[in-house]
Coordinates of C-alpha atoms in Angstrom, one line a residue:
Chain A
G738 CA -15.5 14.2 -28.3
A739 CA -13.4 16.5 -26.1
G740 CA -11.4 14.9 -23.3
V741 CA -10.4 16.4 -19.9
S742 CA -8.6 19.7 -20.4
Q743 CA -6.3 21.4 -17.9
T744 CA -5.0 24.9 -17.8
P745 CA -2.3 26.1 -17.7
S746 CA -0.1 23.4 -19.1
N747 CA 2.8 24.9 -17.3
K748 CA 3.0 27.2 -14.3
V749 CA 6.2 28.6 -12.8
T750 CA 5.8 30.5 -9.6
E751 CA 7.9 31.7 -6.7
K752 CA 8.0 30.3 -3.2
G753 CA 5.2 31.8 -1.1
K754 CA 2.9 32.7 -4.0
Y755 CA -0.7 31.6 -4.6
V756 CA -1.6 29.5 -7.6
E757 CA -4.8 28.2 -9.2
L758 CA -5.0 25.2 -11.5
R759 CA -8.1 24.6 -13.6
C760 CA -9.7 21.4 -14.8
D761 CA -12.5 21.0 -17.4
P762 CA -13.9 17.5 -17.1
I763 CA -15.7 15.5 -19.8
S764 CA -19.2 16.7 -20.3
G765 CA -21.7 14.6 -18.2
H766 CA -19.1 13.3 -15.9
T767 CA -20.2 13.9 -12.3
A768 CA -17.1 12.5 -10.6
L769 CA -13.9 14.6 -10.7
Y770 CA -10.5 13.7 -9.1
W771 CA -7.3 15.6 -8.6
Y772 CA -4.0 13.7 -8.4
R773 CA -0.4 14.8 -7.9
Q774 CA 2.5 13.2 -9.8
S775 CA 6.0 13.8 -8.6
L776 CA 8.9 13.2 -10.8
G777 CA 9.4 9.4 -11.4
Q778 CA 6.4 8.5 -9.3
G779 CA 2.9 7.4 -9.8
P780 CA 0.0 9.8 -9.4
E781 CA -1.2 10.2 -5.8
F782 CA -4.8 11.0 -4.9
L783 CA -5.6 14.4 -3.6
I784 CA -9.4 15.0 -3.6
Y785 CA -12.6 13.7 -5.1
F786 CA -15.8 15.6 -6.1
Q787 CA -19.2 14.1 -6.6
G788 CA -21.1 16.9 -8.2
T789 CA -20.4 20.2 -6.4
G790 CA -19.2 18.7 -3.1
A791 CA -15.8 17.4 -2.0
A792 CA -16.8 13.9 -1.0
D793 CA -13.3 12.9 -0.1
D794 CA -10.4 15.2 0.5
S795 CA -8.3 12.8 2.5
G796 CA -5.4 13.1 0.1
L797 CA -4.8 16.8 0.5
P798 CA -1.3 17.1 2.1
N799 CA -2.1 20.1 4.3
D800 CA -4.4 23.1 4.6
R801 CA -2.5 25.1 2.0
F802 CA -4.3 23.0 -0.6
F803 CA -8.0 23.6 -1.4
A804 CA -10.2 22.7 -4.3
V805 CA -13.7 23.8 -5.5
R806 CA -16.2 22.8 -8.0
P807 CA -19.0 25.4 -7.6
E808 CA -21.3 24.4 -10.5
G809 CA -20.5 20.7 -10.6
S810 CA -18.3 20.9 -13.8
V811 CA -15.1 23.0 -13.8
S812 CA -12.9 22.5 -10.8
T813 CA -10.0 24.7 -9.5
L814 CA -7.2 23.5 -7.3
K815 CA -5.8 26.3 -5.2
I816 CA -2.5 26.2 -3.5
Q817 CA -1.5 28.9 -1.0
R818 CA 2.0 29.9 0.1
T819 CA 3.6 27.6 -2.4
E820 CA 6.7 25.6 -1.4
R821 CA 9.4 24.1 -3.5
G822 CA 8.1 20.7 -2.5
D823 CA 4.8 21.4 -4.2
S824 CA 6.5 21.2 -7.6
A825 CA 4.9 18.3 -9.5
V826 CA 2.4 17.6 -12.3
Y827 CA -1.1 18.0 -11.1
L828 CA -3.5 15.7 -12.9
C829 CA -7.3 15.9 -13.1
A830 CA -9.5 13.0 -14.0
S831 CA -13.2 12.6 -14.5
S832 CA -15.6 9.7 -14.7
L833 CA -19.2 8.8 -14.7
N834 CA -20.7 8.4 -11.2
P835 CA -18.6 5.7 -9.5
G836 CA -20.4 3.0 -7.7
T837 CA -19.4 1.3 -4.5
L838 CA -19.7 -2.1 -6.2
H839 CA -18.2 -1.2 -9.6
Y840 CA -15.6 1.0 -11.2
N841 CA -16.1 3.6 -14.0
E842 CA -13.0 4.4 -16.0
Q843 CA -11.3 7.6 -15.0
F844 CA -10.2 9.7 -17.9
F845 CA -7.1 11.9 -17.2
G846 CA -6.2 15.3 -18.5
P847 CA -2.6 16.1 -19.7
G848 CA -1.8 17.7 -16.3
T849 CA -0.4 21.0 -15.2
R850 CA 3.3 21.1 -14.5
L851 CA 3.9 23.3 -11.5
T852 CA 7.4 24.6 -10.7
V853 CA 8.0 26.5 -7.5
L854 CA 11.3 28.4 -7.6
Chain B
Q676 CA 2.7 3.6 3.1
Q677 CA 3.1 2.2 -0.4
Q678 CA 0.1 0.0 -1.0
V679 CA 1.0 -1.0 -4.5
K680 CA 4.6 -2.0 -5.2
Q681 CA 5.7 -2.2 -8.9
S682 CA 8.8 -3.6 -10.5
P683 CA 11.1 -3.2 -12.4
Q684 CA 11.6 0.6 -12.4
S685 CA 12.9 0.4 -15.9
L686 CA 12.9 -2.2 -18.7
I687 CA 14.6 -2.5 -22.0
V688 CA 13.5 -5.1 -24.5
Q689 CA 14.1 -5.7 -28.2
K690 CA 11.4 -5.3 -30.8
G691 CA 9.3 -8.5 -30.9
G692 CA 10.2 -9.5 -27.3
I693 CA 8.0 -9.9 -24.3
S694 CA 7.8 -7.2 -21.7
I695 CA 6.7 -8.2 -18.2
I696 CA 5.9 -5.8 -15.4
N697 CA 5.0 -7.0 -11.9
C698 CA 2.9 -5.5 -9.1
A699 CA 2.0 -6.5 -5.6
Y700 CA -0.7 -5.1 -3.3
E701 CA -1.4 -5.2 0.4
N702 CA -5.0 -4.0 0.8
T703 CA -7.4 -6.9 0.5
A704 CA -10.3 -4.4 -0.1
F705 CA -8.9 -3.7 -3.6
D706 CA -11.3 -5.2 -6.2
Y707 CA -10.3 -3.6 -9.5
F708 CA -6.8 -3.5 -11.0
P709 CA -6.2 -1.3 -14.0
W710 CA -3.0 -0.7 -15.9
Y711 CA -2.3 2.7 -17.3
Q712 CA 0.1 3.8 -20.1
Q713 CA 1.6 7.3 -20.0
F714 CA 3.6 9.0 -22.7
P715 CA 5.7 12.1 -21.9
G716 CA 3.6 15.2 -21.5
K717 CA 0.4 13.3 -21.4
G718 CA -1.9 12.0 -18.8
P719 CA -2.2 8.3 -18.0
A720 CA -4.6 6.3 -20.3
L721 CA -6.3 3.1 -19.4
L722 CA -4.7 0.2 -21.1
I723 CA -6.4 -2.9 -19.7
A724 CA -8.0 -3.9 -16.4
I725 CA -8.9 -7.0 -14.4
R726 CA -11.2 -8.0 -11.5
P727 CA -10.0 -10.5 -8.9
D728 CA -12.5 -13.1 -9.9
V729 CA -10.5 -14.0 -13.0
S730 CA -6.9 -15.1 -13.3
E731 CA -6.1 -13.7 -16.7
K732 CA -7.4 -11.2 -19.2
K733 CA -6.1 -10.7 -22.7
E734 CA -6.7 -7.8 -25.1
G735 CA -4.6 -8.0 -28.2
R736 CA -1.0 -8.0 -27.3
F737 CA -1.6 -7.1 -23.7
T738 CA -2.4 -9.7 -21.0
I739 CA -2.9 -9.3 -17.3
S740 CA -2.2 -12.3 -15.0
F741 CA -3.7 -12.1 -11.5
N742 CA -2.8 -14.2 -8.5
K743 CA -5.3 -13.4 -5.7
S744 CA -3.8 -15.6 -3.0
A745 CA -0.4 -14.0 -3.6
K746 CA -1.9 -10.5 -4.0
Q747 CA 0.2 -10.1 -7.2
F748 CA -0.6 -9.2 -10.7
S749 CA 1.4 -8.6 -13.8
L750 CA 1.3 -7.1 -17.3
H751 CA 2.7 -9.0 -20.3
I752 CA 3.2 -7.2 -23.6
M753 CA 3.7 -9.6 -26.4
D754 CA 5.5 -8.8 -29.6
S755 CA 6.7 -5.5 -28.0
Q756 CA 7.0 -2.6 -30.5
P757 CA 8.9 0.7 -30.3
G758 CA 5.6 2.5 -30.1
D759 CA 5.0 0.7 -26.8
S760 CA 7.8 2.7 -25.3
A761 CA 6.2 4.6 -22.4
T762 CA 5.8 4.5 -18.7
Y763 CA 3.4 1.9 -17.4
F764 CA 1.6 2.1 -14.0
C765 CA -0.3 -0.6 -12.3
A766 CA -3.1 0.7 -10.0
A767 CA -5.8 -0.6 -7.7
T768 CA -9.1 0.7 -6.3
G769 CA -11.3 -0.6 -3.6
R770 CA -14.9 -0.6 -2.5
G771 CA -15.9 2.8 -1.4
S772 CA -17.7 5.9 -2.7
A773 CA -14.7 7.7 -4.0
R774 CA -13.1 4.9 -6.0
Q775 CA -9.8 6.7 -6.1
L776 CA -6.9 5.0 -7.7
T777 CA -3.8 3.9 -5.8
F778 CA -0.9 3.7 -8.3
G779 CA 2.4 1.9 -8.3
S780 CA 5.6 3.8 -8.9
G781 CA 5.8 3.1 -12.6
T782 CA 8.0 1.2 -15.1
Q783 CA 9.7 3.0 -17.9
L784 CA 9.7 0.7 -20.9
T785 CA 12.0 1.1 -23.8
V786 CA 11.5 -1.1 -26.8
L787 CA 14.6 -1.0 -29.1
P788 CA 14.0 -1.2 -32.9

């Protein structure tokens, strides 16, 4: 079956511009995560959705970052007034509903490489 | 604060050799420890995972060793193959509704033919 897809695969923008990154999770996965992976580093958690609501946005670095998931499936990560330090690969992952006592595997998309000039 | 420390940063082994990657964690609330494999241009993919109630888990050529008292765990790749050349990340997740992953910084493994 289809995995997690992300578009675009690459995005080049200029400092100060607004960008949107899209994630299509695996069908039936209620949990959706966004991570950011800087060059040579492991992914860092940004935000978690359970259904339509952002259940945990503690990883968002500042208020320029925002994400939505209006219908509980596709999610969009939005970055305002981009800065050069925002350049990274943005990864999306989805899973079945995670439980507090157990872990459901997160399946990652290929990521969107964002370059801010 | 880096909650999961990973070493080495890079590793070169000969085909057929054993690759060993080590990780240490600080947060005692972590209760699930997966390893991910990432090829260039791809997202991380789950390789193998362990819970702290066991000391070792083996799947094919891949083994995780876990030392709860030392808060350390390691990945062993037996009979390493050139196709294993990739970046490996250890990770951890703890009790909580989000179950987000905390990743180590990664190890770039190169297996020479």
